[in-house]
């Protein structure tokens, strides 16, 4: 028997209650409205996990929370992405700073992509909050009011 969280793309399950309802944040012009409607259809107090697989998830999840459809308990950033998360860290300045300095590194070996990757790592170490905006993965744990 394999635990669900060991499957790539499912590691976020360690961060949420086992009975949480997973809601994917959709793309498109009406994505925020559709996700908010889906959250409003849930009973009040139901544990919910919003999953955003695209860069810019911080802004989208803030817009969803601003509609009043969810009360946010915690927010996490998956690095480098939610589908291929190596590390999932809380979206706070101190936690992102620690993760960028301690865990984020360019892959070993000399390849054509090594220099650009190293430049991105250096940028994230100087501005760790940018990782929360640029990362293609966001996990928001909360509940409908």
Short mmCIF file of N, CA and C in Angstrom, two decimals:
data_model
loop_
_atom_site.label_atom_id
_atom_site.label_comp_id
_atom_site.label_asym_id
_atom_site.label_seq_id
_atom_site.Cartn_x
_atom_site.Cartn_y
_atom_site.Cartn_z
N UNK A 1 0.84 -1.19 0.00
CA UNK A 1 0.00 0.00 0.00
C UNK A 1 0.88 1.24 0.00
N UNK A 2 0.61 2.14 -0.88
CA UNK A 2 1.38 3.37 -1.01
C UNK A 2 0.57 4.53 -0.44
N UNK A 3 1.24 5.35 0.38
CA UNK A 3 0.57 6.54 0.92
C UNK A 3 0.35 7.54 -0.20
N UNK A 4 -0.78 8.23 -0.16
CA UNK A 4 -1.13 9.20 -1.22
C UNK A 4 -0.08 10.29 -1.37
N UNK A 5 0.52 10.73 -0.27
CA UNK A 5 1.45 11.85 -0.34
C UNK A 5 2.76 11.48 -0.99
N UNK A 6 3.04 10.18 -1.19
CA UNK A 6 4.29 9.80 -1.84
C UNK A 6 4.22 9.91 -3.36
N UNK A 7 3.03 10.09 -3.89
CA UNK A 7 2.84 10.24 -5.33
C UNK A 7 3.22 11.66 -5.73
N UNK A 8 4.08 11.83 -6.75
CA UNK A 8 4.41 13.20 -7.18
C UNK A 8 3.14 13.98 -7.51
N UNK A 9 3.12 15.22 -7.06
CA UNK A 9 1.94 16.06 -7.27
C UNK A 9 0.92 15.94 -6.15
N UNK A 10 1.15 15.02 -5.21
CA UNK A 10 0.22 14.83 -4.11
C UNK A 10 0.86 15.10 -2.74
N UNK A 11 2.07 15.63 -2.74
CA UNK A 11 2.78 15.84 -1.47
C UNK A 11 2.12 16.90 -0.60
N UNK A 12 1.27 17.72 -1.19
CA UNK A 12 0.54 18.73 -0.42
C UNK A 12 -0.36 18.09 0.62
N UNK A 13 -0.70 16.81 0.45
CA UNK A 13 -1.60 16.12 1.40
C UNK A 13 -1.02 16.07 2.81
N UNK A 14 0.29 16.20 2.96
CA UNK A 14 0.90 16.24 4.28
C UNK A 14 0.55 17.52 5.04
N UNK A 15 0.13 18.54 4.33
CA UNK A 15 -0.10 19.86 4.92
C UNK A 15 -1.56 20.12 5.29
N UNK A 16 -2.44 19.22 4.93
CA UNK A 16 -3.87 19.47 5.11
C UNK A 16 -4.51 18.32 5.87
N UNK A 17 -5.66 18.58 6.49
CA UNK A 17 -6.39 17.48 7.14
C UNK A 17 -6.75 16.41 6.11
N UNK A 18 -6.83 15.17 6.56
CA UNK A 18 -7.10 14.06 5.64
C UNK A 18 -8.46 14.19 4.96
N UNK A 19 -9.42 14.84 5.61
CA UNK A 19 -10.76 14.98 5.04
C UNK A 19 -10.93 16.24 4.20
N UNK A 20 -9.84 16.95 3.93
CA UNK A 20 -9.91 18.20 3.18
C UNK A 20 -10.34 17.96 1.74
N UNK A 21 -11.11 18.91 1.23
CA UNK A 21 -11.56 18.88 -0.16
C UNK A 21 -10.55 19.67 -0.98
N UNK A 22 -10.00 19.03 -2.01
CA UNK A 22 -9.03 19.71 -2.87
C UNK A 22 -9.77 20.41 -4.00
N UNK A 23 -9.45 21.69 -4.18
CA UNK A 23 -10.06 22.50 -5.23
C UNK A 23 -8.94 23.07 -6.08
N UNK A 24 -8.92 22.71 -7.36
CA UNK A 24 -7.93 23.26 -8.29
C UNK A 24 -8.39 24.63 -8.75
N UNK A 25 -7.48 25.60 -8.68
CA UNK A 25 -7.78 26.94 -9.19
C UNK A 25 -7.64 26.87 -10.70
N UNK A 26 -8.72 27.14 -11.38
CA UNK A 26 -8.75 27.02 -12.84
C UNK A 26 -8.11 28.22 -13.50
N UNK A 27 -7.88 28.08 -14.80
CA UNK A 27 -7.35 29.21 -15.56
C UNK A 27 -8.47 29.86 -16.35
N UNK A 28 -8.20 31.04 -16.82
CA UNK A 28 -9.19 31.75 -17.62
C UNK A 28 -9.67 33.01 -16.94
N UNK A 29 -10.46 33.77 -17.68
CA UNK A 29 -10.94 35.06 -17.19
C UNK A 29 -11.88 34.93 -16.00
N UNK A 30 -12.64 33.87 -15.93
CA UNK A 30 -13.61 33.71 -14.85
C UNK A 30 -13.15 32.72 -13.78
N UNK A 31 -11.84 32.43 -13.74
CA UNK A 31 -11.32 31.41 -12.84
C UNK A 31 -11.61 31.73 -11.37
N UNK A 32 -11.39 32.96 -10.97
CA UNK A 32 -11.62 33.35 -9.57
C UNK A 32 -13.09 33.21 -9.23
N UNK A 33 -13.95 33.66 -10.11
CA UNK A 33 -15.40 33.59 -9.86
C UNK A 33 -15.87 32.14 -9.77
N UNK A 34 -15.38 31.29 -10.67
CA UNK A 34 -15.79 29.88 -10.66
C UNK A 34 -15.29 29.16 -9.41
N UNK A 35 -14.05 29.43 -9.03
CA UNK A 35 -13.51 28.79 -7.83
C UNK A 35 -14.25 29.27 -6.59
N UNK A 36 -14.56 30.55 -6.50
CA UNK A 36 -15.32 31.08 -5.36
C UNK A 36 -16.70 30.44 -5.30
N UNK A 37 -17.35 30.25 -6.44
CA UNK A 37 -18.66 29.60 -6.46
C UNK A 37 -18.56 28.15 -5.99
N UNK A 38 -17.51 27.47 -6.39
CA UNK A 38 -17.31 26.09 -5.96
C UNK A 38 -17.09 26.02 -4.44
N UNK A 39 -16.37 26.99 -3.88
CA UNK A 39 -16.14 27.02 -2.44
C UNK A 39 -17.41 27.36 -1.67
N UNK A 40 -18.22 28.26 -2.21
CA UNK A 40 -19.48 28.63 -1.54
C UNK A 40 -20.46 27.47 -1.49
N UNK A 41 -20.33 26.53 -2.42
CA UNK A 41 -21.23 25.38 -2.46
C UNK A 41 -20.90 24.36 -1.37
N UNK A 42 -19.74 24.48 -0.75
CA UNK A 42 -19.34 23.54 0.32
C UNK A 42 -19.96 23.96 1.64
N UNK A 43 -20.22 23.01 2.52
CA UNK A 43 -20.73 23.36 3.85
C UNK A 43 -19.71 24.20 4.63
N UNK A 44 -20.20 25.11 5.45
CA UNK A 44 -19.32 25.97 6.25
C UNK A 44 -18.43 25.12 7.14
N UNK A 45 -17.17 25.51 7.22
CA UNK A 45 -16.22 24.83 8.09
C UNK A 45 -15.53 23.62 7.47
N UNK A 46 -15.90 23.24 6.26
CA UNK A 46 -15.27 22.11 5.60
C UNK A 46 -13.81 22.44 5.32
N UNK A 47 -12.87 21.58 5.71
CA UNK A 47 -11.47 21.86 5.38
C UNK A 47 -11.28 21.84 3.86
N UNK A 48 -10.59 22.86 3.35
CA UNK A 48 -10.41 23.02 1.91
C UNK A 48 -8.93 23.28 1.63
N UNK A 49 -8.46 22.75 0.51
CA UNK A 49 -7.12 23.02 0.02
C UNK A 49 -7.25 23.55 -1.39
N UNK A 50 -6.80 24.79 -1.60
CA UNK A 50 -6.74 25.36 -2.94
C UNK A 50 -5.39 25.02 -3.53
N UNK A 51 -5.40 24.49 -4.74
CA UNK A 51 -4.17 24.11 -5.43
C UNK A 51 -4.05 24.93 -6.70
N UNK A 52 -2.97 25.67 -6.82
CA UNK A 52 -2.72 26.46 -8.03
C UNK A 52 -1.39 26.02 -8.61
N UNK A 53 -1.42 25.51 -9.82
CA UNK A 53 -0.23 24.93 -10.45
C UNK A 53 0.52 25.93 -11.32
N UNK A 54 0.05 27.16 -11.40
CA UNK A 54 0.65 28.13 -12.32
C UNK A 54 1.34 29.26 -11.58
N UNK A 55 2.33 29.89 -12.21
CA UNK A 55 2.93 31.08 -11.60
C UNK A 55 1.86 32.15 -11.40
N UNK A 56 2.04 32.95 -10.37
CA UNK A 56 1.07 34.00 -10.07
C UNK A 56 -0.05 33.54 -9.15
N UNK A 57 0.13 32.41 -8.52
CA UNK A 57 -0.91 31.87 -7.65
C UNK A 57 -1.21 32.72 -6.43
N UNK A 58 -0.22 33.47 -5.96
CA UNK A 58 -0.44 34.32 -4.78
C UNK A 58 -1.56 35.32 -5.06
N UNK A 59 -1.51 35.96 -6.22
CA UNK A 59 -2.52 36.95 -6.59
C UNK A 59 -3.89 36.31 -6.76
N UNK A 60 -3.95 35.16 -7.44
CA UNK A 60 -5.24 34.50 -7.66
C UNK A 60 -5.86 34.05 -6.34
N UNK A 61 -5.07 33.47 -5.46
CA UNK A 61 -5.65 33.01 -4.19
C UNK A 61 -6.07 34.17 -3.30
N UNK A 62 -5.36 35.29 -3.39
CA UNK A 62 -5.79 36.48 -2.63
C UNK A 62 -7.12 37.01 -3.16
N UNK A 63 -7.29 36.96 -4.48
CA UNK A 63 -8.56 37.39 -5.06
C UNK A 63 -9.70 36.47 -4.62
N UNK A 64 -9.44 35.19 -4.57
CA UNK A 64 -10.47 34.24 -4.13
C UNK A 64 -10.82 34.51 -2.67
N UNK A 65 -9.82 34.72 -1.83
CA UNK A 65 -10.08 35.01 -0.41
C UNK A 65 -10.82 36.33 -0.25
N UNK A 66 -10.55 37.30 -1.11
CA UNK A 66 -11.22 38.60 -1.03
C UNK A 66 -12.71 38.50 -1.34
N UNK A 67 -13.13 37.45 -2.04
CA UNK A 67 -14.56 37.28 -2.31
C UNK A 67 -15.32 36.82 -1.07
N UNK A 68 -14.59 36.39 -0.04
CA UNK A 68 -15.23 35.90 1.17
C UNK A 68 -15.63 34.43 1.10
N UNK A 69 -15.17 33.73 0.08
CA UNK A 69 -15.52 32.32 -0.11
C UNK A 69 -14.68 31.39 0.74
N UNK A 70 -13.55 31.88 1.26
CA UNK A 70 -12.66 31.04 2.06
C UNK A 70 -11.97 31.88 3.12
N UNK A 71 -11.78 31.29 4.28
CA UNK A 71 -10.97 31.88 5.33
C UNK A 71 -9.64 31.13 5.28
N UNK A 72 -8.58 31.84 5.00
CA UNK A 72 -7.26 31.22 4.83
C UNK A 72 -6.61 30.98 6.17
N UNK A 73 -6.19 29.74 6.40
CA UNK A 73 -5.46 29.39 7.62
C UNK A 73 -3.95 29.44 7.38
N UNK A 74 -3.50 28.83 6.28
CA UNK A 74 -2.08 28.77 5.96
C UNK A 74 -1.89 28.80 4.45
N UNK A 75 -0.72 29.31 4.04
CA UNK A 75 -0.36 29.31 2.61
C UNK A 75 1.04 28.76 2.47
N UNK A 76 1.23 27.96 1.43
CA UNK A 76 2.52 27.35 1.17
C UNK A 76 2.92 27.58 -0.28
N UNK A 77 4.22 27.57 -0.52
CA UNK A 77 4.78 27.68 -1.86
C UNK A 77 5.52 26.39 -2.15
N UNK A 78 5.25 25.80 -3.31
CA UNK A 78 5.94 24.59 -3.74
C UNK A 78 7.05 24.98 -4.70
N UNK A 79 8.26 24.56 -4.41
CA UNK A 79 9.40 24.89 -5.26
C UNK A 79 9.98 23.63 -5.87
N UNK A 80 10.24 23.55 -7.12
CA UNK A 80 10.07 24.57 -8.14
C UNK A 80 8.64 24.65 -8.65
N UNK A 81 7.83 23.58 -8.47
CA UNK A 81 6.43 23.62 -8.91
C UNK A 81 5.63 22.65 -8.05
N UNK A 82 4.33 22.74 -8.13
CA UNK A 82 3.48 21.86 -7.34
C UNK A 82 3.54 20.42 -7.84
N UNK A 83 3.65 20.25 -9.13
CA UNK A 83 3.71 18.89 -9.69
C UNK A 83 5.04 18.20 -9.42
N UNK A 84 6.11 18.98 -9.29
CA UNK A 84 7.44 18.42 -9.06
C UNK A 84 8.08 19.04 -7.83
N UNK A 85 7.32 19.13 -6.77
CA UNK A 85 7.80 19.81 -5.57
C UNK A 85 8.98 19.08 -4.94
N UNK A 86 10.04 19.83 -4.75
CA UNK A 86 11.19 19.33 -4.01
C UNK A 86 11.04 19.79 -2.56
N UNK A 87 10.53 21.00 -2.41
CA UNK A 87 10.29 21.55 -1.09
C UNK A 87 8.98 22.33 -1.12
N UNK A 88 8.23 22.22 -0.04
CA UNK A 88 7.02 23.01 0.14
C UNK A 88 7.23 23.81 1.42
N UNK A 89 7.20 25.12 1.30
CA UNK A 89 7.54 25.98 2.43
C UNK A 89 6.43 26.99 2.66
N UNK A 90 6.25 27.37 3.92
CA UNK A 90 5.23 28.37 4.25
C UNK A 90 5.56 29.69 3.55
N UNK A 91 4.52 30.37 3.12
CA UNK A 91 4.70 31.64 2.41
C UNK A 91 4.88 32.77 3.41
N UNK A 92 6.06 32.80 4.01
CA UNK A 92 6.44 33.90 4.90
C UNK A 92 7.88 34.27 4.57
N UNK A 93 8.25 35.49 4.89
CA UNK A 93 9.58 35.98 4.51
C UNK A 93 10.68 35.11 5.12
N UNK A 94 10.58 34.80 6.40
CA UNK A 94 11.63 34.02 7.05
C UNK A 94 11.73 32.60 6.51
N UNK A 95 10.59 31.96 6.31
CA UNK A 95 10.60 30.58 5.80
C UNK A 95 11.13 30.53 4.36
N UNK A 96 10.72 31.48 3.53
CA UNK A 96 11.22 31.52 2.15
C UNK A 96 12.70 31.83 2.11
N UNK A 97 13.16 32.72 2.97
CA UNK A 97 14.59 33.04 3.02
C UNK A 97 15.38 31.80 3.40
N UNK A 98 14.94 31.09 4.43
CA UNK A 98 15.64 29.87 4.84
C UNK A 98 15.65 28.84 3.71
N UNK A 99 14.51 28.63 3.06
CA UNK A 99 14.43 27.64 1.98
C UNK A 99 15.34 28.02 0.81
N UNK A 100 15.34 29.29 0.44
CA UNK A 100 16.16 29.71 -0.70
C UNK A 100 17.65 29.59 -0.40
N UNK A 101 18.05 29.84 0.84
CA UNK A 101 19.47 29.73 1.19
C UNK A 101 19.88 28.30 1.50
N UNK A 102 18.99 27.50 2.06
CA UNK A 102 19.36 26.16 2.53
C UNK A 102 19.02 25.04 1.56
N UNK A 103 17.94 25.17 0.81
CA UNK A 103 17.45 24.05 0.02
C UNK A 103 17.48 24.26 -1.49
N UNK A 104 17.37 25.49 -1.93
CA UNK A 104 17.31 25.76 -3.37
C UNK A 104 18.73 25.91 -3.90
N UNK A 105 19.05 25.12 -4.91
CA UNK A 105 20.38 25.16 -5.52
C UNK A 105 20.27 24.74 -6.97
N UNK A 106 21.19 25.22 -7.80
CA UNK A 106 21.16 24.75 -9.19
C UNK A 106 21.53 23.28 -9.23
N UNK A 107 21.02 22.55 -10.20
CA UNK A 107 21.36 21.13 -10.28
C UNK A 107 22.85 20.94 -10.54
N UNK A 108 23.42 19.84 -10.05
CA UNK A 108 24.85 19.63 -10.25
C UNK A 108 25.17 19.33 -11.71
N UNK A 109 26.40 19.57 -12.06
CA UNK A 109 26.83 19.29 -13.43
C UNK A 109 26.86 20.53 -14.28
N UNK A 110 27.62 20.48 -15.31
CA UNK A 110 27.73 21.60 -16.22
C UNK A 110 26.87 21.31 -17.44
N UNK A 111 25.86 22.12 -17.63
CA UNK A 111 24.98 21.99 -18.79
C UNK A 111 24.77 23.38 -19.35
N UNK A 112 24.06 23.45 -20.46
CA UNK A 112 23.79 24.75 -21.06
C UNK A 112 22.88 25.59 -20.17
N UNK A 113 22.07 24.95 -19.31
CA UNK A 113 21.13 25.69 -18.47
C UNK A 113 21.69 26.02 -17.09
N UNK A 114 22.92 25.63 -16.82
CA UNK A 114 23.47 25.84 -15.48
C UNK A 114 23.60 27.33 -15.13
N UNK A 115 24.14 28.13 -16.03
CA UNK A 115 24.33 29.56 -15.75
C UNK A 115 23.01 30.28 -15.52
N UNK A 116 21.98 30.11 -16.38
CA UNK A 116 20.70 30.78 -16.10
C UNK A 116 20.05 30.30 -14.80
N UNK A 117 20.17 29.00 -14.53
CA UNK A 117 19.59 28.47 -13.29
C UNK A 117 20.30 29.04 -12.08
N UNK A 118 21.61 29.14 -12.14
CA UNK A 118 22.37 29.72 -11.04
C UNK A 118 22.01 31.19 -10.83
N UNK A 119 21.75 31.91 -11.91
CA UNK A 119 21.34 33.31 -11.80
C UNK A 119 19.98 33.42 -11.11
N UNK A 120 19.07 32.52 -11.42
CA UNK A 120 17.75 32.52 -10.77
C UNK A 120 17.90 32.22 -9.29
N UNK A 121 18.74 31.25 -8.94
CA UNK A 121 18.95 30.90 -7.53
C UNK A 121 19.54 32.10 -6.78
N UNK A 122 20.52 32.77 -7.37
CA UNK A 122 21.10 33.95 -6.72
C UNK A 122 20.06 35.05 -6.51
N UNK A 123 19.19 35.25 -7.52
CA UNK A 123 18.12 36.24 -7.40
C UNK A 123 17.17 35.87 -6.25
N UNK A 124 16.78 34.60 -6.17
CA UNK A 124 15.86 34.17 -5.11
C UNK A 124 16.50 34.28 -3.73
N UNK A 125 17.78 34.10 -3.65
CA UNK A 125 18.45 34.26 -2.35
C UNK A 125 18.47 35.72 -1.92
N UNK A 126 18.57 36.63 -2.88
CA UNK A 126 18.53 38.06 -2.54
C UNK A 126 17.10 38.53 -2.28
N UNK A 127 16.14 37.98 -2.99
CA UNK A 127 14.74 38.39 -2.88
C UNK A 127 13.86 37.16 -2.70
N UNK A 128 13.88 36.56 -1.51
CA UNK A 128 13.14 35.30 -1.31
C UNK A 128 11.62 35.43 -1.45
N UNK A 129 11.07 36.61 -1.21
CA UNK A 129 9.62 36.77 -1.36
C UNK A 129 9.19 36.59 -2.81
N UNK A 130 10.10 36.81 -3.74
CA UNK A 130 9.78 36.62 -5.16
C UNK A 130 9.45 35.17 -5.45
N UNK A 131 10.01 34.25 -4.69
CA UNK A 131 9.71 32.83 -4.89
C UNK A 131 8.23 32.57 -4.70
N UNK A 132 7.60 33.27 -3.75
CA UNK A 132 6.17 33.11 -3.53
C UNK A 132 5.32 33.57 -4.69
N UNK A 133 5.82 34.53 -5.44
CA UNK A 133 5.08 35.04 -6.59
C UNK A 133 5.40 34.30 -7.87
N UNK A 134 6.65 33.88 -8.02
CA UNK A 134 7.11 33.29 -9.27
C UNK A 134 6.93 31.78 -9.35
N UNK A 135 6.88 31.12 -8.20
CA UNK A 135 6.81 29.66 -8.21
C UNK A 135 5.50 29.18 -8.84
N UNK A 136 5.59 28.08 -9.54
CA UNK A 136 4.42 27.51 -10.21
C UNK A 136 3.76 26.50 -9.28
N UNK A 137 3.48 26.92 -8.09
CA UNK A 137 2.82 26.03 -7.15
C UNK A 137 2.44 26.75 -5.88
N UNK A 138 1.19 26.66 -5.52
CA UNK A 138 0.69 27.29 -4.29
C UNK A 138 -0.34 26.37 -3.68
N UNK A 139 -0.23 26.20 -2.37
CA UNK A 139 -1.18 25.40 -1.61
C UNK A 139 -1.74 26.31 -0.52
N UNK A 140 -3.05 26.47 -0.52
CA UNK A 140 -3.72 27.31 0.48
C UNK A 140 -4.66 26.41 1.27
N UNK A 141 -4.49 26.40 2.57
CA UNK A 141 -5.33 25.59 3.45
C UNK A 141 -6.28 26.55 4.17
N UNK A 142 -7.56 26.24 4.12
CA UNK A 142 -8.55 27.09 4.76
C UNK A 142 -9.89 26.39 4.88
N UNK A 143 -10.93 27.21 5.00
CA UNK A 143 -12.30 26.67 5.15
C UNK A 143 -13.29 27.74 4.73
N UNK A 144 -14.42 27.31 4.18
CA UNK A 144 -15.47 28.30 3.90
C UNK A 144 -16.03 28.85 5.21
N UNK A 145 -16.39 30.12 5.25
CA UNK A 145 -16.94 30.69 6.50
C UNK A 145 -18.32 30.16 6.83
#
